[in-house]
């Protein structure tokens, strides 16, 4: 019905910046207490009890659904997560394109319909309700930057059946076709297209007032229709910065944007328009340190820059070491100690921890599409699974820190300088002290925390809550800790642990 072009060619709206103060703050505060399990909906779980094979190289739907997620909420909650992030939910291009099927959900065609491969509106509402009954949050991935249609001719510029792209049924709703060729030219990044001629991502004209207002009311309705608690916003750097404040205000919930860049000064301004961003600059430093023997000190440098330059510092960022766009850590390194150290990072710094599904099962997929494995062949193994237990312990440690110290969520992570600065990291976020190394399982590294750091008193016992082993400060209050098979250690003073608590009760010295 809507194949009339709906985008009048009118001047850009300029008042949106004024609304930046309206970005919801309270919902972001609620999110900082949580940890997020990221799901590729098509690859997580089926709702019908079957376990079909999934050939990831084919880039086709494998059958995961919202009902499948509902059926596995126990599994997610058992790890200690109290929020999930799911793939984009709207209807996508159908059939096999040059890049396969739209199983990942990022190729929207009709933003007013849901993707039938994932279920019905009732299924999505059931998921939202089931989460809320467990006091868990729902984060939905959304895309503003583009929609996708298969080209109907290859003459340049290409032709498309715009009537498929609802509600934007005309070419004047999109920027003129050009592919991004110069990432140093921000106009190119914002107004040219992602993709390639085989499968172009049609770049929405977010300078057009009608288009802009359509997206603003769409997000408001989407959040309310499905009781969404937070949004992961795709391709944020591909839309002009002053589009985002009013978008976030209409969303009215926590918004965390994807700005895929390794550079803090470039990323920082986007933390003004949205609540925050996925912390890609820190991700790259962490990834390099753990997969290619990169210098651990660059992590501290990057975080310090981010703490200084992001709005809200790093408290509202999404903190992660894997996702659907990058090779999994175990696809590069096989040393279990290094993998465990990398997995620990998101849980011991300022940001909101995000675990990408499959990390807990030791999945090893490399670049897209190999990193989007089906989870069901793992049998959702929770027994004799050290990585599952590791995630449980990390979530428990963070929750314990939040509960025991009101200052935890408001105090910046602090790096205690180490003599082996390139291969060790000591991160203090009281009452946690995380000791990390990229030295691997034969590592002989050690960490020193001098009494001048002001963290501990003399002869104080600290418990590594990942193993329940203990270490002690000396008579002067200095702490020296040897690496144990290169494993990460997350220390909490024994006096803060309770003998009736769930965290290393046997070593507790508290009440
Ligand atoms: C896939 C394959 C393609 C294939 C296509 C058919 O299928 O990857 O090779 O041609 C979705 C799907 C993907 C699909 C794409 C494209 O759509 O999931 O499987 O690609 O059809 C987001 C999502 C992502 C999603 C989309 C599209 C966007 O997270 O899952 O992909 O909705 C750019 C965007 C970024 C986007 C990413 C895929 O592409 O900015 O939003 N992700 C540089 C650029 C970045 C660029 C990145 C990768 O390369 O600056 O802008 O990301 O191309 C750092 C530098 C960075 C540099 C990185 C690599 O290194 O500081 O600048 O990033 O050090
Ligand atoms: Ca754009």
Coordinates of C-alpha atoms and ligand atoms in Angstrom, one line a residue:
X1 CA 0.0 0.0 0.0
X2 CA 2.8 2.4 0.7
X3 CA 4.7 2.5 -2.6
X4 CA 4.4 6.2 -2.9
X5 CA 7.7 7.9 -2.0
X6 CA 7.3 9.3 1.4
X7 CA 10.3 11.6 1.7
X8 CA 9.7 15.2 0.8
X9 CA 13.0 17.0 -0.1
X10 CA 13.0 19.5 2.7
X11 CA 15.7 21.1 4.6
X12 CA 17.5 19.4 7.5
X13 CA 16.1 19.8 11.0
X14 CA 18.5 21.7 13.1
X15 CA 16.9 21.8 16.5
X16 CA 17.8 18.3 17.6
X17 CA 21.0 19.4 19.5
X18 CA 18.9 21.3 21.9
X19 CA 17.3 18.1 23.0
X20 CA 20.6 16.4 24.0
X21 CA 19.9 17.1 27.7
X22 CA 16.9 14.8 27.4
X23 CA 18.9 11.6 26.9
X24 CA 17.6 9.3 29.6
X25 CA 20.0 9.0 32.5
X26 CA 18.2 6.9 35.0
X27 CA 17.8 3.9 32.8
X28 CA 21.5 3.9 32.1
X29 CA 22.1 3.9 35.8
X30 CA 20.0 0.8 36.1
X31 CA 22.0 -0.9 33.4
X32 CA 25.4 -0.3 35.1
X33 CA 24.5 -2.9 37.7
X34 CA 23.8 -5.5 35.1
X35 CA 25.7 -7.8 32.8
X36 CA 24.6 -8.6 29.3
X37 CA 24.6 -11.9 27.4
X38 CA 24.8 -11.2 23.6
X39 CA 22.7 -13.5 21.4
X40 CA 22.6 -14.0 17.7
X41 CA 19.0 -15.0 17.7
X42 CA 19.2 -17.3 14.7
X43 CA 22.1 -19.2 16.2
X44 CA 21.2 -19.5 19.9
X45 CA 18.3 -21.9 20.4
X46 CA 15.4 -23.5 18.7
X47 CA 11.9 -23.4 20.2
X48 CA 10.9 -26.8 19.1
X49 CA 13.4 -29.1 20.7
X50 CA 15.1 -30.0 17.4
X51 CA 18.8 -29.7 16.7
X52 CA 19.3 -29.2 12.9
X53 CA 22.8 -29.0 11.5
X54 CA 23.9 -25.4 10.8
X55 CA 26.4 -24.8 8.0
X56 CA 27.7 -21.4 9.0
X57 CA 29.6 -21.0 5.8
X58 CA 26.3 -21.0 3.8
X59 CA 25.2 -17.8 5.6
X60 CA 21.6 -19.0 5.9
X61 CA 19.0 -19.2 8.6
X62 CA 19.6 -22.1 11.0
X63 CA 16.4 -21.8 12.9
X64 CA 16.9 -20.0 16.3
X65 CA 13.9 -18.2 17.6
X66 CA 12.6 -15.9 20.4
X67 CA 10.8 -18.9 21.8
X68 CA 14.2 -20.7 21.8
X69 CA 15.6 -18.0 24.0
X70 CA 12.7 -18.2 26.4
X71 CA 13.3 -21.9 26.8
X72 CA 17.0 -21.2 27.7
X73 CA 16.7 -18.4 30.1
X74 CA 17.6 -20.7 33.0
X75 CA 20.9 -21.4 31.2
X76 CA 21.6 -17.6 30.8
X77 CA 20.6 -16.8 34.4
X78 CA 22.6 -19.6 35.8
X79 CA 25.7 -17.9 34.5
X80 CA 24.7 -14.8 36.4
X81 CA 23.5 -12.6 33.5
X82 CA 20.5 -10.3 34.1
X83 CA 20.2 -8.8 30.6
X84 CA 20.3 -10.1 27.1
X85 CA 21.0 -8.4 23.8
X86 CA 19.2 -9.9 20.8
X87 CA 19.7 -9.5 17.0
X88 CA 17.6 -6.9 15.2
X89 CA 14.0 -7.9 15.2
X90 CA 12.4 -6.3 12.1
X91 CA 11.5 -7.9 8.9
X92 CA 14.6 -8.3 6.6
X93 CA 15.2 -9.0 2.9
X94 CA 13.9 -12.5 2.1
X95 CA 15.7 -15.2 0.2
X96 CA 19.3 -15.8 -0.8
X97 CA 21.2 -12.6 -1.7
X98 CA 24.7 -12.3 -2.9
X99 CA 25.7 -12.3 0.8
X100 CA 23.5 -15.2 1.8
X101 CA 20.3 -14.9 3.9
X102 CA 19.6 -12.2 6.4
X103 CA 19.9 -14.6 9.4
X104 CA 21.7 -11.9 11.4
X105 CA 18.9 -9.4 11.1
X106 CA 20.9 -6.4 9.9
X107 CA 19.2 -6.1 6.4
X108 CA 15.9 -4.5 7.2
X109 CA 13.2 -4.2 4.6
X110 CA 10.1 -3.3 6.6
X111 CA 10.7 -1.6 9.9
X112 CA 7.0 -1.9 10.9
X113 CA 7.0 -5.7 10.7
X114 CA 8.9 -8.3 12.6
X115 CA 11.2 -10.9 11.2
X116 CA 8.9 -14.0 10.9
X117 CA 12.0 -16.3 11.1
X118 CA 12.4 -15.4 14.7
X119 CA 8.7 -15.6 15.7
X120 CA 5.5 -13.6 16.1
X121 CA 4.8 -10.4 18.0
X122 CA 3.3 -12.5 20.7
X123 CA 6.5 -14.5 20.9
X124 CA 8.6 -11.4 21.3
X125 CA 6.2 -10.0 24.0
X126 CA 6.5 -13.4 25.7
X127 CA 10.2 -13.1 25.7
X128 CA 10.1 -9.6 27.1
X129 CA 7.6 -10.7 29.8
X130 CA 9.6 -13.8 30.7
X131 CA 12.7 -11.7 31.1
X132 CA 10.9 -9.1 33.3
X133 CA 9.5 -11.8 35.5
X134 CA 13.1 -12.8 36.2
X135 CA 14.1 -9.2 36.8
X136 CA 16.2 -9.4 33.6
X137 CA 16.4 -6.7 30.9
X138 CA 15.8 -6.9 27.2
X139 CA 18.2 -5.1 24.9
X140 CA 17.3 -5.0 21.2
X141 CA 19.7 -4.3 18.3
X142 CA 18.4 -1.7 15.9
X143 CA 19.5 -0.2 12.6
X144 CA 18.8 3.3 11.4
X145 CA 21.5 3.8 8.9
X146 CA 20.3 1.6 6.1
X147 CA 17.8 -0.8 4.6
X148 CA 18.5 -3.5 2.1
X149 CA 17.0 -4.5 -1.2
X150 CA 18.6 -6.7 -3.9
X151 CA 19.5 -4.6 -7.0
X152 CA 17.1 -5.1 -9.9
X153 CA 19.6 -3.8 -12.4
X154 CA 23.3 -3.3 -12.4
X155 CA 23.5 -0.2 -14.5
X156 CA 24.9 2.7 -12.4
X157 CA 23.4 3.9 -10.2
X158 CA 21.7 0.6 -9.5
X159 CA 17.9 0.2 -9.5
X160 CA 15.9 -1.2 -6.6
X161 CA 12.3 -2.0 -6.0
X162 CA 11.9 0.7 -3.4
X163 CA 8.3 -0.3 -2.7
X164 CA 9.8 -3.2 -0.6
X165 CA 11.5 -0.7 1.7
X166 CA 8.8 0.2 4.1
X167 CA 7.8 2.9 5.0
X168 CA 10.5 4.5 2.8
X169 CA 9.0 3.6 -0.6
X170 CA 11.1 5.9 -2.8
X171 CA 14.7 6.7 -3.9
X172 CA 14.4 10.2 -2.5
X173 CA 14.3 8.7 1.0
X174 CA 17.9 7.5 0.5
X175 CA 21.2 9.2 -0.2
X176 CA 22.4 8.9 -3.8
X177 CA 24.2 5.7 -4.4
X178 CA 28.0 5.8 -3.7
X179 CA 30.1 3.4 -1.7
X180 CA 32.1 4.6 1.2
X181 CA 35.6 5.0 -0.2
X182 CA 37.4 7.3 2.2
X183 CA 36.9 6.6 5.9
X184 CA 38.8 9.8 6.7
X185 CA 36.1 11.8 5.0
X186 CA 33.2 12.0 7.5
X187 CA 30.6 13.1 4.9
X188 CA 31.6 10.0 2.9
X189 CA 31.1 7.8 6.0
X190 CA 27.7 9.3 6.8
X191 CA 26.2 9.7 3.3
X192 CA 27.7 7.0 1.1
X193 CA 26.7 3.4 1.4
X194 CA 28.1 0.4 3.2
X195 CA 28.2 -2.9 1.3
X196 CA 29.1 -3.4 -2.3
X197 CA 27.3 -3.6 -5.7
X198 CA 26.4 -7.3 -5.1
X199 CA 24.6 -6.3 -1.9
X200 CA 24.4 -2.6 -1.2
X201 CA 23.1 -1.3 2.1
X202 CA 20.8 1.6 0.9
X203 CA 21.8 4.5 3.0
X204 CA 18.8 6.3 4.6
X205 CA 18.6 10.0 4.0
X206 CA 19.0 11.1 7.6
X207 CA 19.2 14.7 6.5
X208 CA 15.6 14.6 5.4
X209 CA 13.1 15.8 8.0
X210 CA 10.4 13.3 7.1
X211 CA 12.7 10.4 7.2
X212 CA 14.1 11.6 10.5
X213 CA 10.7 12.0 12.1
X214 CA 9.7 8.6 10.9
X215 CA 12.6 7.0 12.7
X216 CA 12.0 9.0 15.8
X217 CA 8.4 7.9 16.1
X218 CA 9.3 4.4 15.1
X219 CA 11.8 3.9 17.9
X220 CA 9.4 5.3 20.4
X221 CA 6.6 2.9 19.4
X222 CA 9.0 -0.1 19.1
X223 CA 10.3 0.4 22.7
X224 CA 6.8 0.7 24.0
X225 CA 5.2 -2.1 21.9
X226 CA 7.7 -4.7 23.1
X227 CA 8.6 -3.3 26.5
X228 CA 12.3 -3.0 25.5
X229 CA 14.7 -1.9 28.2
X230 CA 17.7 -0.9 26.2
X231 CA 19.0 -0.5 22.6
X232 CA 22.2 -1.5 20.9
X233 CA 22.4 1.0 18.0
X234 CA 24.1 -0.2 14.8
X235 CA 26.4 1.8 12.5
X236 CA 26.2 5.0 14.7
X237 CA 29.2 6.7 13.0
X238 CA 27.4 6.4 9.7
X239 CA 24.7 8.9 10.7
X240 CA 25.3 12.6 11.5
X241 CA 26.0 13.1 15.2
X242 CA 23.1 15.6 15.7
X243 CA 20.6 12.9 14.6
X244 CA 21.2 10.9 17.8
X245 CA 20.1 13.1 20.8
X246 CA 16.5 13.3 19.8
X247 CA 16.5 9.6 18.7
X248 CA 17.7 8.7 22.2
X249 CA 15.1 11.0 23.8
X250 CA 12.4 9.2 21.8
X251 CA 13.8 5.8 22.8
X252 CA 13.6 6.8 26.4
X253 CA 15.8 3.8 27.5
X254 CA 19.5 3.1 27.7
X255 CA 21.2 3.4 24.3
X256 CA 24.6 2.0 23.5
X257 CA 26.0 2.7 20.1
X258 CA 28.3 0.8 17.8
X259 CA 31.1 3.2 16.7
X260 CA 33.5 0.8 15.1
X261 CA 36.9 2.6 15.5
X262 CA 40.1 2.1 17.5
X263 CA 40.4 5.7 18.4
X264 CA 39.1 7.5 21.5
X265 CA 39.0 11.1 20.3
X266 CA 36.9 9.9 17.2
X267 CA 34.5 7.9 19.3
X268 CA 34.1 10.2 22.3
X269 CA 31.6 12.7 20.8
X270 CA 29.1 9.9 20.2
X271 CA 28.8 9.5 24.0
X272 CA 27.0 12.9 24.0
X273 CA 24.2 11.9 21.7
X274 CA 23.6 8.4 23.0
X275 CA 24.0 7.2 26.6
X276 CA 27.2 5.6 25.6
X277 CA 29.0 3.4 23.1
X278 CA 30.4 -0.1 22.8
X279 CA 34.0 0.6 23.9
X280 CA 35.7 -0.4 20.7
X281 CA 38.9 1.6 21.3
X282 CA 39.6 -0.5 24.5
X283 CA 38.4 -3.7 22.7
X284 CA 41.2 -3.3 20.2
X285 CA 43.8 -2.7 22.9
X286 CA 42.6 -5.8 24.8
X287 CA 42.3 -7.9 21.7
X288 CA 45.9 -7.1 20.6
X289 CA 47.3 -7.6 24.1
X290 CA 45.8 -11.1 24.3
X291 CA 45.9 -12.4 20.8
X292 CA 49.2 -11.1 19.4
X293 CA 51.4 -10.5 22.5
X294 CA 50.6 -6.8 22.3
X295 CA 51.6 -4.5 25.2
X296 CA 49.2 -4.7 28.2
X297 CA 50.1 -1.1 29.0
X298 CA 48.1 0.1 26.0
X299 CA 45.0 -1.1 27.7
X300 CA 45.6 1.2 30.6
X301 CA 46.4 4.0 28.2
X302 CA 43.2 3.5 26.2
X303 CA 41.0 3.2 29.3
X304 CA 42.5 6.4 30.8
X305 CA 41.8 8.3 27.6
X306 CA 38.3 6.9 27.5
X307 CA 37.7 7.8 31.2
X308 CA 38.8 11.3 30.4
X309 CA 37.0 11.9 27.1
X310 CA 33.7 10.0 27.1
X311 CA 30.7 11.6 28.5
X312 CA 30.0 9.7 31.8
X313 CA 33.6 8.4 31.6
X314 CA 33.6 4.6 31.0
X315 CA 30.7 3.9 33.4
X316 CA 28.0 3.5 30.7
X317 CA 30.1 1.8 28.0
X318 CA 29.5 -1.7 26.8
X319 CA 32.6 -3.7 27.6
X320 CA 33.4 -6.8 25.5
X321 CA 36.1 -9.0 24.0
X322 CA 34.0 -10.8 21.4
X323 CA 31.1 -10.1 19.1
X324 CA 29.5 -11.0 15.8
X325 CA 31.9 -8.9 13.7
X326 CA 35.3 -10.0 15.0
X327 CA 37.2 -13.3 15.3
X328 CA 36.7 -15.0 18.6
X329 CA 39.7 -14.9 20.9
X330 CA 40.2 -18.8 20.9
X331 CA 40.3 -18.6 17.0
X332 CA 43.7 -16.9 17.4
X333 CA 45.1 -18.3 20.7
X334 CA 44.7 -21.7 22.2
X335 CA 46.3 -21.1 25.6
X336 CA 43.5 -21.5 28.2
X337 CA 45.1 -19.0 30.6
X338 CA 45.2 -16.3 28.0
X339 CA 41.6 -17.0 27.0
X340 CA 40.5 -16.8 30.6
X341 CA 42.4 -13.5 31.2
X342 CA 40.8 -12.0 28.1
X343 CA 37.3 -13.2 29.3
X344 CA 37.9 -11.6 32.7
X345 CA 38.5 -8.1 31.3
X346 CA 34.8 -6.9 30.8
X347 CA 33.9 -7.9 34.3
X348 CA 36.5 -6.0 36.2
X349 CA 36.5 -2.6 34.6
X350 CA 34.1 0.4 34.7
X351 CA 31.8 -0.6 31.8
X352 CA 28.8 -2.9 31.6
X353 CA 30.1 -6.4 30.9
X354 CA 28.9 -8.1 27.7
X355 CA 29.6 -11.8 26.9
X356 CA 29.1 -13.0 23.4
X357 CA 27.1 -16.3 23.3
X358 CA 29.4 -19.3 22.8
X359 CA 32.4 -17.8 24.8
X360 CA 31.2 -20.0 27.7
X361 CA 31.4 -23.1 25.5
X362 CA 34.9 -22.3 24.2
X363 CA 33.7 -21.6 20.7
X364 CA 36.6 -20.8 18.3
X365 CA 35.0 -19.3 15.2
X366 CA 37.1 -16.8 13.2
X367 CA 35.9 -13.9 11.1
X368 CA 32.3 -13.5 10.1
X369 CA 30.5 -15.8 9.3
X370 CA 32.6 -18.4 11.2
X371 CA 32.0 -16.6 14.5
X372 CA 28.2 -17.1 14.4
X373 CA 28.1 -20.8 15.3
X374 CA 24.9 -22.5 16.4
X375 CA 25.0 -23.0 20.1
X376 CA 22.7 -26.1 20.3
X377 CA 25.4 -28.6 19.3
X378 CA 27.2 -27.7 22.6
X379 CA 24.2 -29.2 24.4
X380 CA 24.3 -26.0 26.5
X381 CA 26.8 -27.8 28.7
X382 CA 27.0 -26.5 32.2
X383 CA 28.7 -29.5 33.9
X384 CA 32.4 -30.1 33.7
X385 CA 32.7 -26.9 31.8
X386 CA 35.4 -24.6 33.3
X387 CA 34.5 -21.7 31.1
X388 CA 30.9 -21.8 32.2
X389 CA 32.1 -21.8 35.8
X390 CA 34.6 -19.0 35.0
X391 CA 31.7 -16.8 33.8
X392 CA 29.6 -17.7 36.8
X393 CA 32.5 -16.6 39.1
X394 CA 33.1 -13.4 37.2
X395 CA 29.5 -12.4 37.4
X396 CA 29.3 -13.4 41.1
X397 CA 32.4 -11.3 41.9
X398 CA 31.0 -8.2 40.2
X399 CA 27.6 -8.6 41.8
X400 CA 29.3 -9.0 45.1
X401 CA 31.4 -5.9 44.6
X402 CA 28.3 -3.9 43.6
X403 CA 26.3 -5.1 46.7
X404 CA 29.1 -4.7 49.2
X405 CA 30.3 -1.2 48.1
X406 CA 28.0 1.6 46.9
X407 CA 31.1 3.3 45.6
X408 CA 32.0 0.4 43.2
X409 CA 29.9 1.6 40.3
X410 CA 31.0 5.2 40.8
X411 CA 34.7 4.8 41.2
X412 CA 37.0 4.8 38.2
X413 CA 39.1 1.7 37.6
X414 CA 42.7 2.5 38.5
X415 CA 45.8 0.9 37.2
X416 CA 48.6 0.1 39.7
X417 CA 51.9 0.5 37.8
X418 CA 53.8 -2.8 37.4
X419 CA 57.4 -3.5 36.6
X420 CA 56.4 -6.0 33.9
X421 CA 54.1 -3.4 32.4
X422 CA 53.9 -5.0 28.9
X423 CA 52.7 -8.4 30.1
X424 CA 50.8 -7.7 33.4
X425 CA 48.0 -5.5 34.5
X426 CA 46.8 -4.7 38.0
X427 CA 43.3 -3.1 38.0
X428 CA 41.9 -1.8 41.2
X429 CA 38.2 -1.2 41.5
X430 CA 37.6 -1.4 45.2
X431 CA 36.8 -3.9 46.6
X432 CA 38.1 -5.8 43.6
X433 CA 41.7 -6.1 42.5
X434 CA 42.1 -7.9 39.2
X435 CA 45.6 -9.3 38.3
X436 CA 45.8 -10.1 34.6
X437 CA 48.6 -11.4 32.4
X438 CA 49.0 -12.3 28.7
X439 CA 52.0 -14.5 29.6
X440 CA 50.1 -17.7 29.1
X441 CA 50.0 -21.0 31.1
X442 CA 53.8 -21.1 31.6
X443 CA 54.0 -17.6 32.8
X444 CA 56.2 -16.8 35.7
X445 CA 55.0 -13.2 36.1
X446 CA 54.2 -11.6 39.4
X447 CA 52.4 -8.5 40.5
X448 CA 53.4 -6.0 43.3
X449 CA 50.9 -3.7 45.0
X450 CA 52.9 -1.4 47.3
X451 CA 51.4 -0.2 50.5
X452 CA 51.6 3.3 49.0
X453 CA 48.7 2.4 46.7
X454 CA 46.6 2.6 49.9
X455 CA 44.6 -0.5 49.2
X456 CA 45.4 -2.9 52.1
X457 CA 46.6 -3.0 55.6
X458 CA 49.4 -5.2 57.1
X459 CA 48.9 -9.0 57.1
X460 CA 45.6 -8.8 55.3
X461 CA 44.2 -12.0 53.7
X462 CA 42.8 -11.6 50.2
X463 CA 40.8 -14.3 48.4
X464 CA 41.0 -15.0 44.7
X465 CA 37.3 -15.5 44.0
X466 CA 38.0 -17.4 40.8
X467 CA 39.7 -20.2 42.7
X468 CA 39.2 -19.4 46.4
X469 CA 43.0 -19.5 46.9
X470 CA 44.3 -16.9 49.4
X471 CA 47.3 -14.5 49.4
X472 CA 48.4 -12.1 52.1
X473 CA 50.0 -8.7 52.4
X474 CA 53.3 -8.5 54.4
X475 CA 53.9 -6.8 57.7
X476 CA 54.1 -3.5 55.9
X477 CA 51.0 -3.9 53.9
X478 CA 52.7 -4.6 50.6
X479 CA 51.2 -7.3 48.3
X480 CA 53.3 -9.6 46.1
X481 CA 51.5 -12.2 44.1
X482 CA 53.0 -14.9 41.8
X483 CA 51.2 -16.0 38.6
X484 CA 49.6 -19.4 38.9
X485 CA 49.7 -21.0 35.5
X486 CA 49.1 -17.6 34.0
X487 CA 45.5 -17.6 35.2
X488 CA 43.7 -14.3 36.0
X489 CA 43.1 -13.6 39.7
X490 CA 40.3 -11.5 41.1
X491 CA 41.0 -10.6 44.7
X492 CA 38.6 -9.5 47.4
X493 CA 39.6 -8.9 51.1
X494 CA 38.6 -12.0 53.2
X495 CA 37.1 -9.7 55.8
X496 CA 34.5 -8.7 53.2
X497 CA 33.4 -12.2 52.5
X498 CA 30.8 -13.9 54.7
X499 CA 31.0 -17.5 55.9
X500 CA 27.3 -17.8 55.1
X501 CA 27.7 -16.2 51.6
X502 CA 28.1 -17.9 48.2
X503 CA 31.5 -16.6 47.4
X504 CA 34.4 -18.6 48.8
X505 CA 32.7 -19.0 52.2
X506 CA 35.5 -21.3 53.5
X507 CA 38.0 -18.5 53.3
X508 CA 35.6 -15.8 54.6
X509 CA 36.7 -13.7 57.6
X510 CA 33.7 -11.4 57.7
X511 CA 30.4 -11.6 59.5
Ligands
LIG1 C1 29.2 -9.8 5.7 C2 30.7 -9.8 5.4 C3 31.0 -9.1 4.3 C4 30.2 -9.6 3.1 C5 28.7 -9.4 3.4 C6 27.9 -10.0 2.4 O1 28.4 -10.2 4.6 O2 31.4 -9.3 6.5 O3 32.4 -9.2 4.0 O4 30.5 -8.8 2.0 C7 25.8 -7.1 8.7 C8 26.1 -8.6 8.8 C9 27.4 -8.9 8.2 C10 27.5 -8.4 6.7 C11 27.2 -6.9 6.8 C12 27.2 -6.2 5.4 O5 25.9 -6.7 7.4 O6 26.2 -8.9 10.2 O7 27.6 -10.3 8.1 O8 28.8 -8.5 6.2 O9 26.2 -6.7 4.6 C13 27.6 -3.4 12.0 C14 27.2 -4.7 12.7 C15 27.3 -5.8 11.7 C16 26.4 -5.6 10.5 C17 26.3 -4.2 10.1 C18 25.4 -3.8 9.0 C19 26.9 -3.2 10.8 O10 27.8 -4.9 13.9 O11 27.1 -7.1 12.2 O12 26.8 -6.4 9.5 O13 24.2 -3.5 9.6 C20 31.8 -1.1 9.3 C21 30.8 -0.3 10.1 C22 30.2 -1.1 11.2 C23 29.7 -2.5 10.8 C24 30.9 -3.2 10.2 C25 30.5 -4.6 9.7 O14 31.3 -2.5 9.0 O15 31.3 0.9 10.5 O16 29.1 -0.4 11.8 N1 29.1 -3.3 11.9 C26 37.0 -0.2 9.7 C27 36.0 0.9 9.6 C28 34.7 0.4 10.2 C29 34.2 -0.8 9.5 C30 35.3 -1.9 9.7 C31 34.9 -3.2 9.1 O17 36.5 -1.4 9.1 O18 36.5 2.0 10.2 O19 33.8 1.5 10.0 O20 33.0 -1.2 10.2 O21 34.7 -3.1 7.8 C32 40.5 -0.5 13.7 C33 40.2 0.9 13.0 C34 38.8 0.8 12.5 C35 38.7 -0.4 11.5 C36 39.0 -1.6 12.3 C37 38.9 -2.9 11.4 O22 40.3 -1.5 12.8 O23 40.4 1.9 14.0 O24 38.6 2.0 11.7 O25 37.3 -0.4 11.1 O26 41.8 -0.5 14.2
LIG2 CA1 24.4 6.9 6.5

